[in-house]
mmCIF file of C-alpha atoms in Angstrom:
data_model
loop_
_atom_site.group_PDB
_atom_site.id
_atom_site.type_symbol
_atom_site.label_atom_id
_atom_site.label_comp_id
_atom_site.label_asym_id
_atom_site.label_seq_id
_atom_site.Cartn_x
_atom_site.Cartn_y
_atom_site.Cartn_z
ATOM 1 C CA MET A 1 98.764 100.092 67.257
ATOM 2 C CA SER A 2 102.418 99.679 68.219
ATOM 3 C CA THR A 3 103.565 99.458 71.820
ATOM 4 C CA THR A 4 106.901 101.274 71.459
ATOM 5 C CA LYS A 5 107.973 103.697 74.143
ATOM 6 C CA ARG A 6 108.010 107.367 73.190
ATOM 7 C CA PHE A 7 111.059 108.185 75.285
ATOM 8 C CA ALA A 8 113.553 106.405 77.509
ATOM 9 C CA PRO A 9 113.593 107.246 81.225
ATOM 10 C CA LYS A 10 116.644 108.951 82.742
ATOM 11 C CA LEU A 11 118.797 106.266 84.336
ATOM 12 C CA SER A 12 120.803 106.661 87.534
ATOM 13 C CA ILE A 13 123.544 104.297 86.346
ATOM 14 C CA LYS A 14 126.200 105.206 83.777
ATOM 15 C CA LYS A 15 129.107 103.437 82.115
ATOM 16 C CA GLY A 16 132.098 103.329 84.469
ATOM 17 C CA ASP A 17 130.066 103.422 87.712
ATOM 18 C CA LYS A 18 130.924 101.022 90.524
ATOM 19 C CA VAL A 19 127.701 99.132 91.305
ATOM 20 C CA MET A 20 126.494 96.429 93.681
ATOM 21 C CA VAL A 21 123.902 93.766 92.838
ATOM 22 C CA ILE A 22 121.022 93.944 95.344
ATOM 23 C CA ALA A 23 118.883 91.061 94.038
ATOM 24 C CA GLY A 24 119.281 87.812 92.143
ATOM 25 C CA SER A 25 121.906 85.072 92.066
ATOM 26 C CA ASN A 26 124.805 87.568 92.204
ATOM 27 C CA LYS A 27 123.403 89.454 95.228
ATOM 28 C CA GLY A 28 126.072 91.259 97.247
ATOM 29 C CA GLU A 29 128.711 91.211 94.496
ATOM 30 C CA SER A 30 130.033 94.398 92.931
ATOM 31 C CA GLY A 31 131.786 95.480 89.759
ATOM 32 C CA GLU A 32 132.150 98.227 87.171
ATOM 33 C CA VAL A 33 129.514 98.924 84.510
ATOM 34 C CA LYS A 34 130.896 98.125 81.041
ATOM 35 C CA GLN A 35 127.802 99.047 79.029
ATOM 36 C CA VAL A 36 124.294 100.399 79.622
ATOM 37 C CA LEU A 37 121.456 99.155 77.409
ATOM 38 C CA VAL A 38 119.033 102.083 77.745
ATOM 39 C CA LYS A 39 116.282 100.563 75.590
ATOM 40 C CA ASP A 40 116.110 97.416 77.748
ATOM 41 C CA ASN A 41 116.813 99.140 81.133
ATOM 42 C CA ARG A 42 119.747 96.781 81.618
ATOM 43 C CA ALA A 43 123.481 97.064 82.252
ATOM 44 C CA ILE A 44 126.446 94.764 81.664
ATOM 45 C CA VAL A 45 128.659 94.602 84.759
ATOM 46 C CA GLU A 46 132.252 93.387 84.556
ATOM 47 C CA GLY A 47 132.672 89.875 85.966
ATOM 48 C CA LEU A 48 129.027 89.423 87.043
ATOM 49 C CA ASN A 49 126.126 87.331 85.712
ATOM 50 C CA MET A 50 128.453 85.084 83.707
ATOM 51 C CA VAL A 51 126.849 82.807 81.106
ATOM 52 C CA LYS A 52 128.302 80.255 78.708
ATOM 53 C CA LYS A 53 127.960 81.099 75.007
ATOM 54 C CA HIS A 54 128.450 78.339 72.438
ATOM 55 C CA THR A 55 130.074 79.724 69.280
ATOM 56 C CA LYS A 56 130.385 77.906 65.984
ATOM 57 C CA ALA A 57 133.854 77.614 64.491
ATOM 58 C CA THR A 58 134.725 79.858 61.536
ATOM 59 C CA GLN A 59 137.948 80.595 59.649
ATOM 60 C CA ASP A 60 138.792 83.423 62.054
ATOM 61 C CA ASN A 61 137.321 81.976 65.267
ATOM 62 C CA PRO A 62 138.110 78.464 66.558
ATOM 63 C CA GLY A 63 134.711 78.289 68.272
ATOM 64 C CA GLY A 64 133.900 76.470 71.495
ATOM 65 C CA ILE A 65 132.267 77.467 74.768
ATOM 66 C CA ASN A 66 133.045 81.022 75.889
ATOM 67 C CA GLU A 67 132.070 82.728 79.138
ATOM 68 C CA MET A 68 130.618 86.222 78.870
ATOM 69 C CA GLU A 69 128.676 88.717 80.970
ATOM 70 C CA ALA A 70 124.909 88.843 80.516
ATOM 71 C CA PRO A 71 122.886 92.039 81.110
ATOM 72 C CA ILE A 72 121.384 92.681 84.560
ATOM 73 C CA HIS A 73 118.224 94.759 85.038
ATOM 74 C CA ILE A 74 118.948 98.252 86.384
ATOM 75 C CA SER A 75 116.448 97.772 89.244
ATOM 76 C CA ASN A 76 118.761 95.072 90.641
ATOM 77 C CA LEU A 77 121.789 97.407 90.753
ATOM 78 C CA MET A 78 122.771 100.215 93.141
ATOM 79 C CA VAL A 79 125.640 102.665 92.721
ATOM 80 C CA ILE A 80 128.356 102.394 95.381
ATOM 81 C CA ASP A 81 128.943 105.578 97.391
ATOM 82 C CA PRO A 82 132.485 106.865 96.695
ATOM 83 C CA LYS A 83 132.883 108.013 100.330
ATOM 84 C CA THR A 84 131.500 105.079 102.354
ATOM 85 C CA GLY A 85 131.811 102.213 99.871
ATOM 86 C CA LYS A 86 128.214 101.136 100.512
ATOM 87 C CA PRO A 87 125.268 101.087 98.054
ATOM 88 C CA THR A 88 123.322 104.348 97.835
ATOM 89 C CA ARG A 89 120.439 105.921 95.980
ATOM 90 C CA ILE A 90 121.202 108.658 93.447
ATOM 91 C CA GLY A 91 119.781 112.181 93.320
ATOM 92 C CA ARG A 92 120.237 115.099 90.927
ATOM 93 C CA LYS A 93 120.871 118.724 91.833
ATOM 94 C CA LEU A 94 121.980 121.915 90.121
ATOM 95 C CA VAL A 95 125.601 122.898 90.729
ATOM 96 C CA ASP A 96 126.979 125.898 88.787
ATOM 97 C CA GLY A 97 124.119 125.667 86.277
ATOM 98 C CA LYS A 98 124.716 121.946 85.591
ATOM 99 C CA LEU A 99 122.691 118.944 86.751
ATOM 100 C CA VAL A 100 125.006 116.584 88.650
ATOM 101 C CA ARG A 101 124.408 113.208 90.278
ATOM 102 C CA TYR A 102 124.997 112.949 94.009
ATOM 103 C CA SER A 103 124.880 110.238 96.636
ATOM 104 C CA LYS A 104 121.813 110.404 98.871
ATOM 105 C CA LYS A 105 123.742 108.660 101.687
ATOM 106 C CA SER A 106 126.758 110.995 101.976
ATOM 107 C CA GLY A 107 125.822 113.946 99.741
ATOM 108 C CA GLU A 108 129.040 113.447 97.729
ATOM 109 C CA ILE A 109 128.912 114.345 94.009
ATOM 110 C CA ILE A 110 129.396 111.357 91.701
ATOM 111 C CA LYS A 111 131.502 112.127 88.641
#
C-alpha cells in the first residue's frame, strides 16, 4: 500500500508574498517568496536560508561553490500584513463571488 497523499492542502502563502520567518536559524528575517513547493509544504524565500552548493565543472559551467536559497517549511513562515508591516495569520472570505485572502490582524485584503 502506497503512502501518497490524495490531495494537497490549500496553502496560505503564494509566490510574491512578503513573509517573515518565525522559527529556525533565520528567525525574524523577512523576504519575498520566489517559489512554493506545494508537494513538500515548503517555500523558497529570496535571500533566506542560504546554503552552499558544490557544482562540478562542465563545458558551459566553470563549477565551484555557489550560494543558493534552500526551501523553508511553510509552518515557519508568516505573511506580512500590508497595512501594519507585522506578521499576520491569513483568512479567506467571499468578496463579489470570489474567495480572497485577507489579513486577520487588520482585515486588509491581500492581493
